[in-house]
Short mmCIF file of C-alpha atoms in Angstrom, two decimals:
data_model
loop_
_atom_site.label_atom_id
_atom_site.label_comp_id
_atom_site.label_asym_id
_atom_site.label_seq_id
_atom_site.Cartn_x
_atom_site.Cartn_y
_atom_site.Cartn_z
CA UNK A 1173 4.34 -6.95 20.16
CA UNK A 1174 8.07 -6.95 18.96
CA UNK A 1175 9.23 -9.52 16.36
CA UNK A 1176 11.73 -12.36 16.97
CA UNK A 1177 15.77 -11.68 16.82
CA UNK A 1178 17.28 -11.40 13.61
CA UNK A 1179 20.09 -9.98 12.10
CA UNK A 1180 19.78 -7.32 9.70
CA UNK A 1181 21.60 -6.15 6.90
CA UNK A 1182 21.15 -3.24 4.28
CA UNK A 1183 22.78 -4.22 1.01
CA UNK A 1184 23.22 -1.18 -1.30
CA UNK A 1185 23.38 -3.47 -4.55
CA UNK A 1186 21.00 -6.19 -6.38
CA UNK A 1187 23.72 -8.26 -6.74
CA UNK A 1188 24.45 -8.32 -2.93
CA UNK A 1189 21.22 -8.97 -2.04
CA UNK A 1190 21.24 -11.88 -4.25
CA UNK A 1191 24.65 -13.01 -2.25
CA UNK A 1192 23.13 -12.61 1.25
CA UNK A 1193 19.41 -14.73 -0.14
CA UNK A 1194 22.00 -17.61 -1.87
CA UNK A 1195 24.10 -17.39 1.74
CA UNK A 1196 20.95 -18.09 4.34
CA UNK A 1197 18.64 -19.95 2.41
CA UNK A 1198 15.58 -19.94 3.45
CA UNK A 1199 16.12 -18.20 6.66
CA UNK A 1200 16.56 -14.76 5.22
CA UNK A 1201 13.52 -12.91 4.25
CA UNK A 1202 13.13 -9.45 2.00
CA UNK A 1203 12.18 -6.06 3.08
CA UNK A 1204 10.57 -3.84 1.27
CA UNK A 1205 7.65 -0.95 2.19
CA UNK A 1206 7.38 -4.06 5.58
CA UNK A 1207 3.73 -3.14 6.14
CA UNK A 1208 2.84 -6.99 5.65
CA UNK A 1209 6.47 -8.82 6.48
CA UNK A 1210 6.64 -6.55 10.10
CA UNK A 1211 3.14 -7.11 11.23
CA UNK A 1212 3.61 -10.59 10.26
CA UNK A 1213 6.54 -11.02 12.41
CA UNK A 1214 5.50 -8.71 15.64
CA UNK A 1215 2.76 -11.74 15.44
CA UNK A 1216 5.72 -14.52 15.43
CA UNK A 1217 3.92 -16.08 12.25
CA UNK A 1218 7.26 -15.16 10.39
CA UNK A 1219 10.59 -15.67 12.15
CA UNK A 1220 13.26 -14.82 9.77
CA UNK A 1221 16.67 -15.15 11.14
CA UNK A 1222 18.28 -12.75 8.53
CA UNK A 1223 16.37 -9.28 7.51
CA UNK A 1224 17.44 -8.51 4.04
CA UNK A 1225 16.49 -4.52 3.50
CA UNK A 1226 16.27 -3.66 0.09
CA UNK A 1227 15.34 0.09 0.99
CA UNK A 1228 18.74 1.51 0.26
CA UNK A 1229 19.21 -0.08 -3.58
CA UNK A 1230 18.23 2.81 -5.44
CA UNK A 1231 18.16 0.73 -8.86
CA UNK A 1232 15.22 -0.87 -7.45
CA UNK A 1233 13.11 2.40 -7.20
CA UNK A 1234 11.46 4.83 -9.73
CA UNK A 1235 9.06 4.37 -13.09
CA UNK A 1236 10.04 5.07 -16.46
CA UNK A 1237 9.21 4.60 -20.01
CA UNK A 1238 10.90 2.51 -22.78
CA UNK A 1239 9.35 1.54 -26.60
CA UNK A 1240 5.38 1.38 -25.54
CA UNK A 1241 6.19 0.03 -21.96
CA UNK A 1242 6.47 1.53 -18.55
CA UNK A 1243 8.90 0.06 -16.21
CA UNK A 1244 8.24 0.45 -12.80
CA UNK A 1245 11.14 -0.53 -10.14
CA UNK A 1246 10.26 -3.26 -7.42
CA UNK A 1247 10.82 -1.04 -4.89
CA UNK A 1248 8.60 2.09 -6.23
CA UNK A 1249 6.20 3.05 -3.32
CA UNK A 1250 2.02 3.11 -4.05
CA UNK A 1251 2.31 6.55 -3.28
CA UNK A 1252 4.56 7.31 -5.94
CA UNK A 1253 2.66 5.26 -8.54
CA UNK A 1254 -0.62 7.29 -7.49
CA UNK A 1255 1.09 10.46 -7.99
CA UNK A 1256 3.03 9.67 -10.96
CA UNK A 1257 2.57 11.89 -14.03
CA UNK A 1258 3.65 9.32 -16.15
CA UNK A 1259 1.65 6.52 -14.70
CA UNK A 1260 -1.50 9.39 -15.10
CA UNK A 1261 -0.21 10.23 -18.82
CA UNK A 1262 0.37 6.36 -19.96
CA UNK A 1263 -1.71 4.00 -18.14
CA UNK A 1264 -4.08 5.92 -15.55
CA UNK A 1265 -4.98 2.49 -14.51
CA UNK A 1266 -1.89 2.09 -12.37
CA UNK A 1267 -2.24 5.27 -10.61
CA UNK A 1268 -6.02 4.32 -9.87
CA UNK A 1269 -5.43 1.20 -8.14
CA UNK A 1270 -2.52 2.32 -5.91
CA UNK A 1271 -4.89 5.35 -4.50
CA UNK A 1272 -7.17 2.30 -3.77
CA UNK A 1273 -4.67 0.39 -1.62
CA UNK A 1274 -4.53 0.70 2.13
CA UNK A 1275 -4.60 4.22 3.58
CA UNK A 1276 -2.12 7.04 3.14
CA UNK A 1277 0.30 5.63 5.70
CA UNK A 1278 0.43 2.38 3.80
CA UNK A 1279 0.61 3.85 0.36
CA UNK A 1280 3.54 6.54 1.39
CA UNK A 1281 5.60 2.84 2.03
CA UNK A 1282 4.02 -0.19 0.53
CA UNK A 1283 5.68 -1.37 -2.78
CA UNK A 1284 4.36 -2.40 -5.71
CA UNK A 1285 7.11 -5.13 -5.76
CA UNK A 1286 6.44 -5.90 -2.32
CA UNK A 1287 2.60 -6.36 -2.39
CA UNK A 1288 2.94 -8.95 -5.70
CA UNK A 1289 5.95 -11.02 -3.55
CA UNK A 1290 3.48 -11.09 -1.49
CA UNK A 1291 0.34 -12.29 -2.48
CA UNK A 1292 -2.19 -11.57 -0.85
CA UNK A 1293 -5.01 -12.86 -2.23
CA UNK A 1294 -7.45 -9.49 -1.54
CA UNK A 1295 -4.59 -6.93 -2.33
CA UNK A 1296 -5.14 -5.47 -5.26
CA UNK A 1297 -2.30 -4.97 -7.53
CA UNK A 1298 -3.16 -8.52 -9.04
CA UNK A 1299 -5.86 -7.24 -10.55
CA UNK A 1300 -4.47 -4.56 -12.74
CA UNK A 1301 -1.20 -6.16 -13.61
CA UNK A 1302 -3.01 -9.20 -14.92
CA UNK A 1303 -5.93 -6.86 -17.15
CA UNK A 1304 -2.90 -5.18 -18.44
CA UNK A 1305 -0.92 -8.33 -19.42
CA UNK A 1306 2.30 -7.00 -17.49
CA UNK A 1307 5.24 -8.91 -17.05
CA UNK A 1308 7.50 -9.29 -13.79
CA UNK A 1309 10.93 -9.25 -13.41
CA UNK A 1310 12.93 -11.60 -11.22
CA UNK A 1311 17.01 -11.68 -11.00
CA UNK A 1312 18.29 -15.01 -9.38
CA UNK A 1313 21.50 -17.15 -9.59
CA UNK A 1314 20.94 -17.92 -13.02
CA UNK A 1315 20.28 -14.52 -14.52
CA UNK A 1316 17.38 -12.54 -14.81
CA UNK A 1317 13.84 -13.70 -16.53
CA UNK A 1318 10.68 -12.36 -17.25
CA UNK A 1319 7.27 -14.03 -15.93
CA UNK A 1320 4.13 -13.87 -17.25
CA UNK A 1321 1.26 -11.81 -14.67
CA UNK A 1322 -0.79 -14.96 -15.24
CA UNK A 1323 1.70 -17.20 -14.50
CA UNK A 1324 2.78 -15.37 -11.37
CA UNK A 1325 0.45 -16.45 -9.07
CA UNK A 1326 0.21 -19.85 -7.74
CA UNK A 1327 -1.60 -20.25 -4.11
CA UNK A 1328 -2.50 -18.35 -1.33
CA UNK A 1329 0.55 -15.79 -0.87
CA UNK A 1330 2.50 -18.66 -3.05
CA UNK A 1331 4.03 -17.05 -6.54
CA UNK A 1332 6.35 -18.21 -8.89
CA UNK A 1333 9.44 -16.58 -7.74
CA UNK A 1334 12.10 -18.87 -5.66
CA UNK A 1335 13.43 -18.15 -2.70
CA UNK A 1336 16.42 -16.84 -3.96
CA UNK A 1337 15.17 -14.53 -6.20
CA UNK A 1338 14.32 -11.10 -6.11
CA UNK A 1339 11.89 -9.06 -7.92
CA UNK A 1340 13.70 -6.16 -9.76
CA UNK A 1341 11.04 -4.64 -12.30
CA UNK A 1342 7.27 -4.66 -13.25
CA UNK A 1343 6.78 -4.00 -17.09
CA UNK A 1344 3.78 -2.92 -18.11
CA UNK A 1345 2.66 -2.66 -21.83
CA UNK A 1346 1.17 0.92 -22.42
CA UNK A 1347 -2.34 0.57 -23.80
CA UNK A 1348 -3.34 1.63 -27.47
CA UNK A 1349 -5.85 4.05 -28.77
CA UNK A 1350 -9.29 3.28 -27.94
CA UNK A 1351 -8.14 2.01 -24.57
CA UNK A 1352 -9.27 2.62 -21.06
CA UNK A 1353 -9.03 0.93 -18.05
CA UNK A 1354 -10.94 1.48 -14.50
CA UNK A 1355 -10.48 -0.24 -11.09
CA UNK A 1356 -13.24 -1.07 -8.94
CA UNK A 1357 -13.47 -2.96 -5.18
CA UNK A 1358 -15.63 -3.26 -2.20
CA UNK A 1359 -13.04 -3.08 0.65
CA UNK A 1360 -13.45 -4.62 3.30
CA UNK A 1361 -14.55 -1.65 5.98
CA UNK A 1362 -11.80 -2.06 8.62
CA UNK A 1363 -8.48 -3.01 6.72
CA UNK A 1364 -9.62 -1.92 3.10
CA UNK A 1365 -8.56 -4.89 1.35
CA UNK A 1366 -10.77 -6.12 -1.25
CA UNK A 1367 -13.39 -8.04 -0.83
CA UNK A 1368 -13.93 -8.23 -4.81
CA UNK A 1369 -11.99 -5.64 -6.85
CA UNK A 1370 -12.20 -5.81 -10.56
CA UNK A 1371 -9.64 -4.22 -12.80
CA UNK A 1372 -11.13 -3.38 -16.60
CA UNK A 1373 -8.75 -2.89 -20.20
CA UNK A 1374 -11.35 -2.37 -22.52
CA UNK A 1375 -10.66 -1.34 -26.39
CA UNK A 1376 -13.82 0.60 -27.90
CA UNK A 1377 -14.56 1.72 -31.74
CA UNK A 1378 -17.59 2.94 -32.13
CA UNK A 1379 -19.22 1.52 -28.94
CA UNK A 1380 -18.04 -1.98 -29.91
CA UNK A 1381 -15.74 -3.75 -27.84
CA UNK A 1382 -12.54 -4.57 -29.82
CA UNK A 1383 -11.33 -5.51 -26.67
CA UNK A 1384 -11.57 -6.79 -23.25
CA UNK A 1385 -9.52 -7.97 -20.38
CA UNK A 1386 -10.79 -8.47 -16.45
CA UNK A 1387 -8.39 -8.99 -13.73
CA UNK A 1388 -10.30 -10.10 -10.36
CA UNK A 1389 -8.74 -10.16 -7.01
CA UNK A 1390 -10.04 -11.14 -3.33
CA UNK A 1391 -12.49 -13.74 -4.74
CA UNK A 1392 -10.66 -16.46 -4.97
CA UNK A 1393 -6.97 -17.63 -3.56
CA UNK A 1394 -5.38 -16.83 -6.85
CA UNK A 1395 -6.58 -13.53 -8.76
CA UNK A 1396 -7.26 -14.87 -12.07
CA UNK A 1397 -8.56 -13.61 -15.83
CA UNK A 1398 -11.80 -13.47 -16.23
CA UNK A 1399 -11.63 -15.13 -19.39
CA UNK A 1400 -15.40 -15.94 -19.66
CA UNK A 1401 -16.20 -12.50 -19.81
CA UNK A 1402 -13.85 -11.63 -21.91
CA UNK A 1403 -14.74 -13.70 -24.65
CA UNK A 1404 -18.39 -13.13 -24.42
CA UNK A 1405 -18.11 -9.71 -24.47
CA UNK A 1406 -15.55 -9.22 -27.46
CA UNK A 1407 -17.31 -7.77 -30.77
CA UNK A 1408 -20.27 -7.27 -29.07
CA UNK A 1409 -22.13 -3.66 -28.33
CA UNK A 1410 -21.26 -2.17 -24.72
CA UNK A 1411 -25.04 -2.66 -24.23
CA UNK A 1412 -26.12 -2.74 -20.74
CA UNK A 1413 -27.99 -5.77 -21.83
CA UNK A 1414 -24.65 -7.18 -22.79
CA UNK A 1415 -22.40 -6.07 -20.14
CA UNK A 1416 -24.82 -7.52 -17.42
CA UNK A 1417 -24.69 -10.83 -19.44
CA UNK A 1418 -21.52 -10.91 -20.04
CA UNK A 1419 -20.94 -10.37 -16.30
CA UNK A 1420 -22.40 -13.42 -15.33
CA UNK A 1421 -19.23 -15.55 -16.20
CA UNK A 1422 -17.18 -13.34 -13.78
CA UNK A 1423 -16.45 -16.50 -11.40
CA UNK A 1424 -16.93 -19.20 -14.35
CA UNK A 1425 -14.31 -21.85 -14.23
CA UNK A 1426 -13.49 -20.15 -10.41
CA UNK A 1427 -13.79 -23.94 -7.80
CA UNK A 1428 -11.73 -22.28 -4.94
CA UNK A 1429 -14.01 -19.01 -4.36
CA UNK A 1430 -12.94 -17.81 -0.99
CA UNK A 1431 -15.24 -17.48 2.34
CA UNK A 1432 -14.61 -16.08 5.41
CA UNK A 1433 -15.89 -14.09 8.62
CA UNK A 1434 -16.48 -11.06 6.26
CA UNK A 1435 -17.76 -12.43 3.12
CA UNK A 1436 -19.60 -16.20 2.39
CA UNK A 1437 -18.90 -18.04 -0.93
CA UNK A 1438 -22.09 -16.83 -2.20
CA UNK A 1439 -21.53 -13.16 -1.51
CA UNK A 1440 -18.19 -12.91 -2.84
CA UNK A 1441 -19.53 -14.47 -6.61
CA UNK A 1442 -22.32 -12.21 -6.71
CA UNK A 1443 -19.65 -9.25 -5.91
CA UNK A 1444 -17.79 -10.66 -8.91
CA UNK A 1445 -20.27 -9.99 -10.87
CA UNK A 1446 -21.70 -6.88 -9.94
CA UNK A 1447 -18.12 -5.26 -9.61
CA UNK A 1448 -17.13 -6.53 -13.06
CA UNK A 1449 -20.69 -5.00 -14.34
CA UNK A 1450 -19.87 -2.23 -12.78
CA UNK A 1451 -15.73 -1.49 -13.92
CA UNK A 1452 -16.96 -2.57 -17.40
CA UNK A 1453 -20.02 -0.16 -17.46
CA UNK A 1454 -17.70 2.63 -16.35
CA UNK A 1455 -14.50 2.04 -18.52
CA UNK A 1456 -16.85 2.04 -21.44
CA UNK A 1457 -19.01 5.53 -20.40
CA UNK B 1100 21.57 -10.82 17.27
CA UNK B 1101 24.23 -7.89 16.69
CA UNK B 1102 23.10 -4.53 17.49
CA UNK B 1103 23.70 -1.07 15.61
CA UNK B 1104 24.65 2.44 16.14
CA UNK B 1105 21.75 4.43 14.62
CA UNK B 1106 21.64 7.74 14.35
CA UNK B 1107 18.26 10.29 13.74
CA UNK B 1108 17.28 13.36 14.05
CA UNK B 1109 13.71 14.07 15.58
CA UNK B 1110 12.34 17.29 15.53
CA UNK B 1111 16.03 18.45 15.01
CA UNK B 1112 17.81 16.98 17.99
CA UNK B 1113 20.42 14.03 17.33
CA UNK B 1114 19.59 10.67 19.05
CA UNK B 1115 22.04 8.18 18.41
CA UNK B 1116 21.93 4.89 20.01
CA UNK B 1117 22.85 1.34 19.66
CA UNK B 1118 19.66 -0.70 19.22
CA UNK B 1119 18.87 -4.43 18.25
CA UNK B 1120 17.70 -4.73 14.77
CA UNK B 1121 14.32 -5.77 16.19
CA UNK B 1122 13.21 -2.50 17.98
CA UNK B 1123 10.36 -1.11 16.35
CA UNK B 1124 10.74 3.08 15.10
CA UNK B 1125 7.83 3.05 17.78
CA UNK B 1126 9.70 2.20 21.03
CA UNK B 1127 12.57 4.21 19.57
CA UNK B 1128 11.12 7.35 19.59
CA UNK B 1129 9.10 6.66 23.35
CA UNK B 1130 12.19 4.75 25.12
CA UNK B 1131 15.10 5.88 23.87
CA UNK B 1132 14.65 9.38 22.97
CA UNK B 1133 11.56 9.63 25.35
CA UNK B 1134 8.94 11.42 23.12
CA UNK B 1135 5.99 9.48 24.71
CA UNK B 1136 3.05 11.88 22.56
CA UNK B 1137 3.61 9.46 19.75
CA UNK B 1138 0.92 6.32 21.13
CA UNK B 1139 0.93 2.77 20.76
CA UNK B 1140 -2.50 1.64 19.88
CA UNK B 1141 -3.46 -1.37 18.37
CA UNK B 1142 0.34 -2.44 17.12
CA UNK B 1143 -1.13 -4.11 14.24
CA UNK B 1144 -0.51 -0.87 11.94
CA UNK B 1145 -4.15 -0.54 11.37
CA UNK B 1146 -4.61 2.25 13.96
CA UNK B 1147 -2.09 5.07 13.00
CA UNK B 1148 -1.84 6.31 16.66
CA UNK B 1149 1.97 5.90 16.05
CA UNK B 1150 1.91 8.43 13.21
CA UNK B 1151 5.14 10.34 12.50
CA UNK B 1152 6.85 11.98 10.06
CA UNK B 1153 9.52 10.00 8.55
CA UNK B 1154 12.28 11.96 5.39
CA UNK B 1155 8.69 13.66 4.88
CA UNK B 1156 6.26 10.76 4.90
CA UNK B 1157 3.66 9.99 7.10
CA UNK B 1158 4.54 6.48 8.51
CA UNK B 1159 2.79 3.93 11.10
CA UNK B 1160 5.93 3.57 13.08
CA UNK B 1161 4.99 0.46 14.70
CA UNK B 1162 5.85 -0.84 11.51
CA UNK B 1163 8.76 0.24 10.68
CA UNK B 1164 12.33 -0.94 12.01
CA UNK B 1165 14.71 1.80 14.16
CA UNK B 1166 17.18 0.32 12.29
CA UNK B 1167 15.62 1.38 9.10
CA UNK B 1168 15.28 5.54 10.19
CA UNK B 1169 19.33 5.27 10.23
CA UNK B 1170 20.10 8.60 9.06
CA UNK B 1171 16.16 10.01 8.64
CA UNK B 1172 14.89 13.18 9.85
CA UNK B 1173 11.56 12.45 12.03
CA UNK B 1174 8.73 14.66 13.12
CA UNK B 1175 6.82 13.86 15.83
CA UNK B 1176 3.58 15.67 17.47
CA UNK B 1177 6.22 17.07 20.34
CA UNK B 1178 7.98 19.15 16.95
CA UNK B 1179 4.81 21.01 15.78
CA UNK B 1180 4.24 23.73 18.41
CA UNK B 1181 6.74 26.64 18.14
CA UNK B 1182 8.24 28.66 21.14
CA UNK B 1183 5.08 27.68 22.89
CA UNK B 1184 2.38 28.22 20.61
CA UNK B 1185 0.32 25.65 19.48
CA UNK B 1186 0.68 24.62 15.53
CA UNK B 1187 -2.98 25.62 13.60
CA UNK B 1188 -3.47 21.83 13.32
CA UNK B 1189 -3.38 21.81 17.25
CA UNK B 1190 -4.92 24.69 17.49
CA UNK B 1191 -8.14 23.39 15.63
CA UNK B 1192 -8.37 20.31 17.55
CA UNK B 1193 -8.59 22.42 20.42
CA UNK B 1194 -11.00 25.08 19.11
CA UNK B 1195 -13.24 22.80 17.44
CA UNK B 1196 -13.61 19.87 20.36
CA UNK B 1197 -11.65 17.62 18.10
CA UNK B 1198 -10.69 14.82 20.37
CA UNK B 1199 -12.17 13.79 23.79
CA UNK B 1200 -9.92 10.45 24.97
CA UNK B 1201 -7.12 11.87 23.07
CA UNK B 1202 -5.29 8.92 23.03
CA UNK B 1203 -5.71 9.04 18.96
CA UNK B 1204 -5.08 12.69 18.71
CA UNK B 1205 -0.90 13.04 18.06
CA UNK B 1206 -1.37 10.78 14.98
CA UNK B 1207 -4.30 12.16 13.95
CA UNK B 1208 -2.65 15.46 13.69
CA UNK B 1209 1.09 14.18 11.85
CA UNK B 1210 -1.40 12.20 9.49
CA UNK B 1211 -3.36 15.68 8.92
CA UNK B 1212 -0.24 18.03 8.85
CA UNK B 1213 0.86 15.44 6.18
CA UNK B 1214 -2.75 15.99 4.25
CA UNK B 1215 -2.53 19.83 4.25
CA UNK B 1216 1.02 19.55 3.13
CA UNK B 1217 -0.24 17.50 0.24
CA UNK B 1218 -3.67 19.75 -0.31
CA UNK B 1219 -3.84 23.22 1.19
CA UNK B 1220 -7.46 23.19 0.96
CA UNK B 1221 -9.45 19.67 1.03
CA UNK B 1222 -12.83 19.08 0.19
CA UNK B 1223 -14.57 17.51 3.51
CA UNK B 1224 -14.76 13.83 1.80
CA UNK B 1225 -10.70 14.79 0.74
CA UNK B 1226 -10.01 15.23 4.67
CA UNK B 1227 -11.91 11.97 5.72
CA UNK B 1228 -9.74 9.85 2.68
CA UNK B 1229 -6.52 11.49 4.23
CA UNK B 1230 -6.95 10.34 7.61
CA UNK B 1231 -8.68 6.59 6.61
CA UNK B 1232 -5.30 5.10 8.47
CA UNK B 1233 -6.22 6.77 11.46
CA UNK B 1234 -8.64 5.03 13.91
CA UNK B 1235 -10.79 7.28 16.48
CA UNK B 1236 -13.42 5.59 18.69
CA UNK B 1237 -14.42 8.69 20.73
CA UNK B 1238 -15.90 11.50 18.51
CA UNK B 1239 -17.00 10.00 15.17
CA UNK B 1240 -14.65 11.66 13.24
CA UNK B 1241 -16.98 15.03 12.33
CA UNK B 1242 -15.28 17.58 15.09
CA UNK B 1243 -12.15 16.41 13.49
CA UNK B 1244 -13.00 17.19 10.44
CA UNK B 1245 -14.27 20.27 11.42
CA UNK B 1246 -10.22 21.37 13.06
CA UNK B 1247 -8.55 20.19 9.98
CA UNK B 1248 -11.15 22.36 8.20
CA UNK B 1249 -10.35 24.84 11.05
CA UNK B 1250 -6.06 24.38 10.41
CA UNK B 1251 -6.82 24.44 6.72
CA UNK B 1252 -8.59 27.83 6.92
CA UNK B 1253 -5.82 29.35 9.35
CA UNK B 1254 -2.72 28.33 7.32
CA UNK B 1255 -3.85 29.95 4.17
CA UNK B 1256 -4.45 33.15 6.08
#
């Protein structure tokens, strides 16, 4: 399988990226780590006339930290993020879900910008960045702005970025004391995407939770906040009683669950719930 | 669609070329510089048979552009054996039965050679995460286990 012709260009800047998206339109397409664009065009589902590689802007790549927030660059591989000391030191969270993605061949090129452009609705980035309240970065015609992980997901591989813009950064708020987080999926067996993975930010005093926030992904065609959970949870004992009932709610409010050859409606809400059980019960050990 | 001059370096020889920007790293490495022990498998980069080494990172290369390894240094299985004698990775497939089609075998082996690089010494469950984007339907996986266990063993020697 070889993809359709295109041209292909390798700008070494943001800003002339930006110039080559505002010059083709809609026929130009982004590369980044390519491990869902490429198979997606050997299969002629994508035929982008113009190949916009973003591999060799170096501004786009690395993570760093700046008052109580980690910026991670669009471009920043999985592998990086799972081996990052700082990601380990600051928010082990990050560096737990991206040694959940994929395998190693995937992870040593897929990008955490490239997976949210994306959108899959089983990957499983959504999951963390919306427990963890980041924030995404776009740069487009009209400057740069800042959206909202919950308001970055629309539809089925459908965000809120245009076409023209370009995802520079991922800020993520470092976690206070008390904090931990934990990830948790059941991957599908052959391509490890997740059937239901759960990402946990829990605040605990005393066994109480303080706090709570639930990012699910592969159940339905937009990850979402379990918000349900949340609330019931908050102030309450991290009983097992309470965790279990608190659980419940994973899918609450949830009318699109997803279904396929893999996983029926019914299956996929009960994996809500038990992974969200479960990511709870462990964050708060 | 305008083509390129490319240039790479596998296993330390120069290929340059001019290639369209659609070729896959894949047929680059088979067609133009003929290394044919790299194997097209399934070509939907689940199967990792196209495994090589790419500025140090493992990398399905049937999905990757030539275009893109402008400039990279690539490893393929045809690089490991020196002067003749096989590489302890190859050695342990051989020694411990660790293929029987083959046909999964040269990625198998960049994929491991990447995993030892990473961690001298796995754990058995470490050596089965490290090769999850590899795909084997002959031996069930547990002789090749047993040669990475095998390499492992011999390179810390």
């Amino acid at each position: 399988m070889i993809p359709g012709s295109f041209e292909y260009i390798a700008p070494s800047s943001v800003d002339e990226a930006l110039a080559l998206l505002k010059e083709n339109g809609e026929s130009a397409k982004l590369l980044a780590g390519g491990h869902s664009l490429i198979p997606t065009m050997k299969l002629r589902l994508a035929e982008p006339e113009v190949i916009v590689d973003l591999n060799r802007i170096g501004a786009l790549k690395g993570i760093s930290e700046s008052s109580g927030t980690l910026i991670i660059g669009a471009l920043t591989t999985h592998y990086e993020l799972e081996t990052s000391d700082l990601a380990h030191r600051k928010i082990p969270l990050l560096a737990q879900t991206a040694a959940a993605i994929g395998d190693v061949q995937v992870r040593n090129k897929g990008t955490i910008g490239g997976s949210l452009a994306h959108a899959d609705p089983a990957a499983d980035w959504p999951a963390a960045i919306l427990a963890l309240d980041a924030e995404i970065k776009a740069v487009g015609q009209g400057g740069e702005r800042s959206i909202k992980a919950s308001d970055f997901f629309e539809d089925l591989y459908t965000t809120a970025i245009d076409p023209e813009e370009i995802i520079t950064e991922i800020h993520v708020p470092i976690p206070g004391a008390n904090t931990k987080g934990t990830y948790l999926k059941l991957p599908q067996i052959a391509s490890g995407f997740a059937l239901a993975g759960v990402a946990v930010i829990l605040t605990q005093v005393e066994n109480i939770c303080q706090n709570l926030a639930v990012g699910v992904t592969g159940v339905s065609s937009v990850p979402y906040r379990a918000a349900g959970v949340e609330s019931d949870l908050r102030g309450k004992a991290f009983s097992s009683d309470n965790i279990a009932a608190a659980a419940e709610k994973a899918v609450d409010g949830i009318d699109d669950v997803l279904e396929d050859i893999h996983a029926s409606e019914a299956y996929r809400k009960n994996l809500a719930k038990v992974y969200t059980r479960r990511a709870i019960e462990s964050a708060a050990s | 669609m305008s083509k390129k001059v490319i240039n790479t370096k596998i296993n330390g020889t120069n290929y340059t070329a001019e290639v369209e920007p659609r070729m896959l790293l894949i047929h680059f490495i088979r067609d133009v510089a003929g290394l044919t022990g790299s194997h097209i498998g399934c070509e939907t980069s689940i199967c990792g048979a196209c495994t090589a080494i790419v500025d140090g990172m493992a990398v399905k290369t049937c999905a990757m552009l030539a275009i893109q390894a402008d400039g990279a240094e690539i490893n393929t299985i045809e690089g490991l054996a020196e002067n003749g004698d096989l590489h302890p990775i190859q050695e342990g497939f051989w020694e411990c039965h660790g293929l029987q089609c083959g046909f999964c075998t040269p990625g198998m082996i960049m994929a491991a050679s990447q995993l030892l690089e990473r961690n001298p010494n796995p754990t058995e469950s470490e050596i089965r995460h490290g090769l999850e984007g590899n795909l084997c339907r002959c031996t069930g996986y547990q002789h090749i286990v047993n040669a990475v266990q095998y390499a492992a063993q011999k390179m810390q020697s």
